[in-house]
mmCIF file of C-alpha atoms in Angstrom:
data_model
loop_
_atom_site.group_PDB
_atom_site.id
_atom_site.type_symbol
_atom_site.label_atom_id
_atom_site.label_comp_id
_atom_site.label_asym_id
_atom_site.label_seq_id
_atom_site.Cartn_x
_atom_site.Cartn_y
_atom_site.Cartn_z
ATOM 1 C CA MET A 57 0.064 0.047 0.098
ATOM 2 C CA SER A 58 1.544 3.424 -0.931
ATOM 3 C CA SER A 59 1.971 6.109 1.710
ATOM 4 C CA SER A 60 -0.774 8.140 -0.143
ATOM 5 C CA GLN A 61 -3.312 5.329 0.390
ATOM 6 C CA ASN A 62 -2.314 4.700 3.958
ATOM 7 C CA SER A 63 -2.882 8.408 4.821
ATOM 8 C CA THR A 64 -6.096 8.432 2.949
ATOM 9 C CA SER A 65 -7.297 5.453 4.970
ATOM 10 C CA GLN A 66 -6.081 6.821 7.946
ATOM 11 C CA ASN A 67 -7.949 9.900 7.509
ATOM 12 C CA ASN A 68 -11.047 8.004 6.503
ATOM 13 C CA GLN A 69 -10.956 6.027 10.062
ATOM 14 C CA ASN A 70 -10.167 9.519 12.266
ATOM 15 C CA SER A 71 -13.194 11.498 10.210
ATOM 16 C CA ILE A 72 -16.210 12.056 12.152
ATOM 17 C CA LYS A 73 -19.520 11.730 9.920
ATOM 18 C CA ILE A 74 -22.766 13.366 11.202
ATOM 19 C CA ASN A 75 -26.224 14.306 10.240
ATOM 20 C CA LYS A 76 -25.170 18.223 9.688
ATOM 21 C CA TRP A 77 -28.884 19.068 10.221
ATOM 22 C CA ASP A 78 -29.059 17.418 13.873
ATOM 23 C CA GLY A 79 -27.882 20.281 16.111
ATOM 24 C CA THR A 80 -26.954 18.103 19.286
ATOM 25 C CA ALA A 81 -25.077 15.600 17.129
ATOM 26 C CA VAL A 82 -22.941 18.570 15.826
ATOM 27 C CA LYS A 83 -22.502 20.174 18.975
ATOM 28 C CA ASN A 84 -21.495 16.849 20.664
ATOM 29 C CA ALA A 85 -19.119 15.996 17.573
ATOM 30 C CA LEU A 86 -17.415 19.522 17.943
ATOM 31 C CA ASP A 87 -17.358 19.100 21.636
ATOM 32 C CA ASP A 88 -15.450 15.723 20.966
ATOM 33 C CA VAL A 89 -12.893 17.308 18.821
ATOM 34 C CA VAL A 90 -12.094 20.120 21.241
ATOM 35 C CA LYS A 91 -11.659 17.448 24.319
ATOM 36 C CA ASN A 92 -9.440 15.570 22.105
ATOM 37 C CA VAL A 93 -7.315 18.485 21.318
ATOM 38 C CA LEU A 94 -7.026 19.221 25.082
ATOM 39 C CA VAL A 95 -6.244 15.606 25.794
ATOM 40 C CA ASP A 96 -4.243 14.248 23.223
ATOM 41 C CA LYS A 97 -2.413 17.293 21.587
ATOM 42 C CA TYR A 98 -1.613 19.079 24.740
ATOM 43 C CA GLU A 99 -1.526 16.127 26.911
ATOM 44 C CA TYR A 100 -3.715 17.613 29.856
ATOM 45 C CA LYS A 101 -4.977 15.038 32.191
ATOM 46 C CA GLU A 102 -8.721 14.710 32.085
ATOM 47 C CA ASN A 103 -10.582 15.258 35.462
ATOM 48 C CA PHE A 104 -13.884 13.420 35.954
ATOM 49 C CA ALA A 105 -15.168 14.950 39.105
ATOM 50 C CA LEU A 106 -17.849 17.273 37.614
ATOM 51 C CA MET A 107 -19.511 14.390 35.747
ATOM 52 C CA ASP A 108 -19.007 12.077 38.752
ATOM 53 C CA GLY A 109 -21.125 14.479 40.920
ATOM 54 C CA ARG A 110 -23.856 13.826 38.566
ATOM 55 C CA LEU A 111 -23.492 10.498 38.333
ATOM 56 C CA PHE A 112 -23.419 10.235 42.550
ATOM 57 C CA ILE A 113 -26.775 12.339 42.169
ATOM 58 C CA CYS A 114 -28.445 10.182 39.718
ATOM 59 C CA GLY A 115 -26.925 6.602 41.747
ATOM 60 C CA ILE A 116 -28.698 8.093 44.731
ATOM 61 C CA ALA A 117 -31.812 8.673 42.845
ATOM 62 C CA VAL A 118 -31.980 5.078 41.199
ATOM 63 C CA THR A 119 -31.157 3.642 44.542
ATOM 64 C CA VAL A 120 -34.193 5.546 46.179
ATOM 65 C CA ALA A 121 -36.583 4.142 43.397
ATOM 66 C CA LEU A 122 -35.231 0.716 43.885
ATOM 67 C CA VAL A 123 -35.946 0.828 47.569
ATOM 68 C CA ALA A 124 -39.594 1.780 46.714
ATOM 69 C CA LEU A 125 -39.955 -1.004 43.828
ATOM 70 C CA ILE A 126 -38.752 -3.663 46.228
ATOM 71 C CA TRP A 127 -40.566 -2.386 49.158
ATOM 72 C CA ASP A 128 -44.017 -2.598 47.354
ATOM 73 C CA TYR A 129 -43.184 -6.050 45.853
ATOM 74 C CA PHE A 130 -42.926 -7.450 49.264
ATOM 75 C CA ASN A 131 -45.426 -5.037 51.126
ATOM 76 C CA PRO A 132 -48.158 -4.743 48.370
ATOM 77 C CA PHE A 133 -49.892 -1.222 48.436
ATOM 78 C CA PRO A 134 -51.734 0.032 50.781
ATOM 79 C CA THR A 135 -48.915 -1.335 53.480
ATOM 80 C CA SER A 136 -46.250 0.316 51.407
ATOM 81 C CA LYS A 137 -47.924 3.719 51.148
ATOM 82 C CA PRO A 138 -45.878 5.564 53.866
ATOM 83 C CA VAL A 139 -42.619 4.389 52.346
ATOM 84 C CA LEU A 140 -43.474 4.977 48.695
ATOM 85 C CA ILE A 141 -44.611 8.659 49.632
ATOM 86 C CA VAL A 142 -41.168 9.089 51.318
ATOM 87 C CA CYS A 143 -39.399 7.577 48.261
ATOM 88 C CA VAL A 144 -41.204 9.660 45.545
ATOM 89 C CA LEU A 145 -40.538 12.949 47.737
ATOM 90 C CA THR A 146 -37.016 12.100 47.870
ATOM 91 C CA TYR A 147 -36.528 11.251 44.342
ATOM 92 C CA PHE A 148 -38.551 14.659 43.595
ATOM 93 C CA VAL A 149 -35.818 16.343 45.758
ATOM 94 C CA LEU A 150 -33.107 14.704 43.828
ATOM 95 C CA MET A 151 -34.088 15.418 40.552
ATOM 96 C CA MET A 152 -34.290 19.217 41.834
ATOM 97 C CA ILE A 153 -30.826 19.014 43.008
ATOM 98 C CA LEU A 154 -29.740 17.395 39.824
ATOM 99 C CA THR A 155 -31.372 20.284 37.960
ATOM 100 C CA ALA A 156 -29.844 22.908 40.014
ATOM 101 C CA TYR A 157 -26.482 20.859 39.784
ATOM 102 C CA THR A 158 -26.391 20.605 35.805
ATOM 103 C CA THR A 159 -27.627 24.440 35.615
ATOM 104 C CA TYR A 160 -25.340 26.109 38.002
ATOM 105 C CA LYS A 161 -22.494 23.957 38.464
ATOM 106 C CA GLU A 162 -21.874 22.227 35.075
ATOM 107 C CA LYS A 163 -22.918 25.139 33.188
ATOM 108 C CA GLY A 164 -22.378 23.403 29.627
ATOM 109 C CA ILE A 165 -18.975 22.363 30.913
ATOM 110 C CA PHE A 166 -18.041 18.965 28.969
ATOM 111 C CA VAL A 167 -14.434 18.518 29.761
ATOM 112 C CA VAL A 168 -12.136 19.429 32.544
ATOM 113 C CA ALA A 169 -8.536 18.796 32.344
ATOM 114 C CA ILE A 170 -5.446 19.561 34.527
ATOM 115 C CA GLN A 171 -2.180 20.849 33.067
ATOM 116 C CA ARG A 172 0.351 19.770 35.493
ATOM 117 C CA ASP A 173 3.918 21.383 35.446
ATOM 118 C CA PRO A 174 6.524 18.655 34.166
ATOM 119 C CA ALA A 175 9.063 19.926 36.754
ATOM 120 C CA GLY A 176 6.513 20.070 39.479
ATOM 121 C CA PHE A 177 7.515 24.097 40.468
ATOM 122 C CA ASP A 178 4.332 25.516 39.161
ATOM 123 C CA PRO A 179 0.677 24.960 40.517
ATOM 124 C CA ASP A 180 -1.599 22.981 38.391
ATOM 125 C CA GLN A 181 -3.673 24.773 35.741
ATOM 126 C CA VAL A 182 -7.578 23.723 35.464
ATOM 127 C CA TRP A 183 -8.706 23.862 31.980
ATOM 128 C CA GLU A 184 -12.682 23.936 31.328
ATOM 129 C CA ALA A 185 -14.342 23.898 27.967
ATOM 130 C CA SER A 186 -17.815 24.503 27.472
ATOM 131 C CA SER A 187 -19.875 25.116 24.455
ATOM 132 C CA CYS A 188 -23.306 26.389 23.236
ATOM 133 C CA LEU A 189 -25.268 25.598 20.043
ATOM 134 C CA LYS A 190 -28.730 27.046 20.070
ATOM 135 C CA LYS A 191 -31.329 25.083 18.493
ATOM 136 C CA TYR A 192 -31.894 26.133 14.794
ATOM 137 C CA ASP A 193 -28.986 28.063 14.806
ATOM 138 C CA ASP A 194 -25.547 27.565 13.172
ATOM 139 C CA LYS A 195 -23.446 29.323 15.688
ATOM 140 C CA TYR A 196 -21.065 27.351 17.832
ATOM 141 C CA THR A 197 -19.753 29.516 20.811
ATOM 142 C CA LEU A 198 -16.712 27.812 22.721
ATOM 143 C CA VAL A 199 -15.696 28.810 26.110
ATOM 144 C CA LEU A 200 -12.255 27.862 27.264
ATOM 145 C CA SER A 201 -11.292 28.996 30.745
ATOM 146 C CA VAL A 202 -8.099 28.224 32.639
ATOM 147 C CA LYS A 203 -7.614 28.503 36.549
ATOM 148 C CA ASN A 204 -4.697 28.708 38.498
ATOM 149 C CA THR A 205 -5.095 26.455 41.583
ATOM 150 C CA ALA A 206 -2.615 28.287 43.710
ATOM 151 C CA THR A 207 -4.107 31.845 43.276
ATOM 152 C CA GLY A 208 -7.519 30.960 42.412
ATOM 153 C CA SER A 209 -7.537 33.351 39.204
ATOM 154 C CA ILE A 210 -9.464 32.124 36.247
ATOM 155 C CA ASN A 211 -8.889 33.624 32.813
ATOM 156 C CA GLU A 212 -11.617 32.795 29.781
ATOM 157 C CA ALA A 213 -11.491 33.168 26.181
ATOM 158 C CA THR A 214 -14.801 33.076 24.009
ATOM 159 C CA ILE A 215 -15.079 32.330 20.169
ATOM 160 C CA THR A 216 -18.509 32.181 18.296
ATOM 161 C CA LYS A 217 -18.208 30.574 14.710
ATOM 162 C CA SER A 218 -20.385 29.032 12.505
ATOM 163 C CA VAL A 219 -20.440 25.232 12.336
ATOM 164 C CA ALA A 220 -20.023 25.466 8.563
ATOM 165 C CA ASP A 221 -16.350 26.433 9.417
ATOM 166 C CA PHE A 222 -15.649 23.116 10.843
ATOM 167 C CA ILE A 223 -18.062 20.602 8.747
ATOM 168 C CA ASP A 224 -17.870 19.897 5.289
ATOM 169 C CA VAL A 225 -21.056 19.681 2.722
ATOM 170 C CA ASN A 226 -21.263 15.881 3.263
ATOM 171 C CA GLY A 227 -21.601 16.312 7.252
ATOM 172 C CA VAL A 228 -17.889 15.243 7.781
ATOM 173 C CA VAL A 229 -16.194 17.094 10.793
ATOM 174 C CA ILE A 230 -12.757 18.516 10.110
ATOM 175 C CA PRO A 231 -10.736 18.071 13.440
ATOM 176 C CA GLU A 232 -7.758 20.377 11.990
ATOM 177 C CA LEU A 233 -10.182 23.496 11.638
ATOM 178 C CA MET A 234 -11.301 23.095 15.148
ATOM 179 C CA GLU A 235 -7.909 22.290 16.313
ATOM 180 C CA THR A 236 -6.687 25.509 14.998
ATOM 181 C CA VAL A 237 -9.223 27.303 16.969
ATOM 182 C CA VAL A 238 -8.538 25.662 20.289
ATOM 183 C CA SER A 239 -4.985 25.945 19.681
ATOM 184 C CA LYS A 240 -5.335 29.711 19.275
ATOM 185 C CA LEU A 241 -7.437 29.964 22.317
ATOM 186 C CA ASN A 242 -5.297 28.015 24.425
ATOM 187 C CA ASP A 243 -2.111 29.760 23.233
ATOM 188 C CA SER A 244 -4.162 33.235 24.080
ATOM 189 C CA LEU A 245 -4.701 32.125 27.714
ATOM 190 C CA SER A 246 -1.413 30.631 28.261
ATOM 191 C CA SER A 247 0.274 34.004 27.257
ATOM 192 C CA GLN A 248 -2.200 35.532 29.817
ATOM 193 C CA LYS A 249 -0.824 33.476 32.308
ATOM 194 C CA LYS A 250 2.822 34.365 31.528
ATOM 195 C CA ASP A 251 2.218 38.020 31.701
ATOM 196 C CA LYS A 252 0.771 38.083 34.782
#
């Protein structure tokens, strides 16, 4: 196999084809490319604590629902009525907590990555990427922020571009175009850190 055929087959394996009219699929595909740039290119270590918080809340909610189901199986209604009421109210409260968590804590953040100093002298930097793509809109907004764990200072950069800048007419995401944008934001924030 020639080198040109090899590179073509490698590009086909790395390409992401999506339905370009499905806003959720487009946003998720672009988010994945951003995450890959931060984790693979810059070799930041992905931190799952934010996602773990959501999974923890969901896990408690599922446990409460299972308790209600099992209790009702062994003690059929109306005997199980008090336990079912407590479980339903607890589940409702947990769903309110989950909604507040995703709205105010996650805020659309799809990746949290830690940049460690190889020498171990500088404090860790926490990178967060969040995005927004409104329904029936082609404008993809990417927000990249970096937090210094020692000082608590946060620098943020935002860019809004049409999804057509990253996806071709066939619905194939072109990662190199998104990588350029993410690299520009990353370099801009890194230079701001050094200036301070």
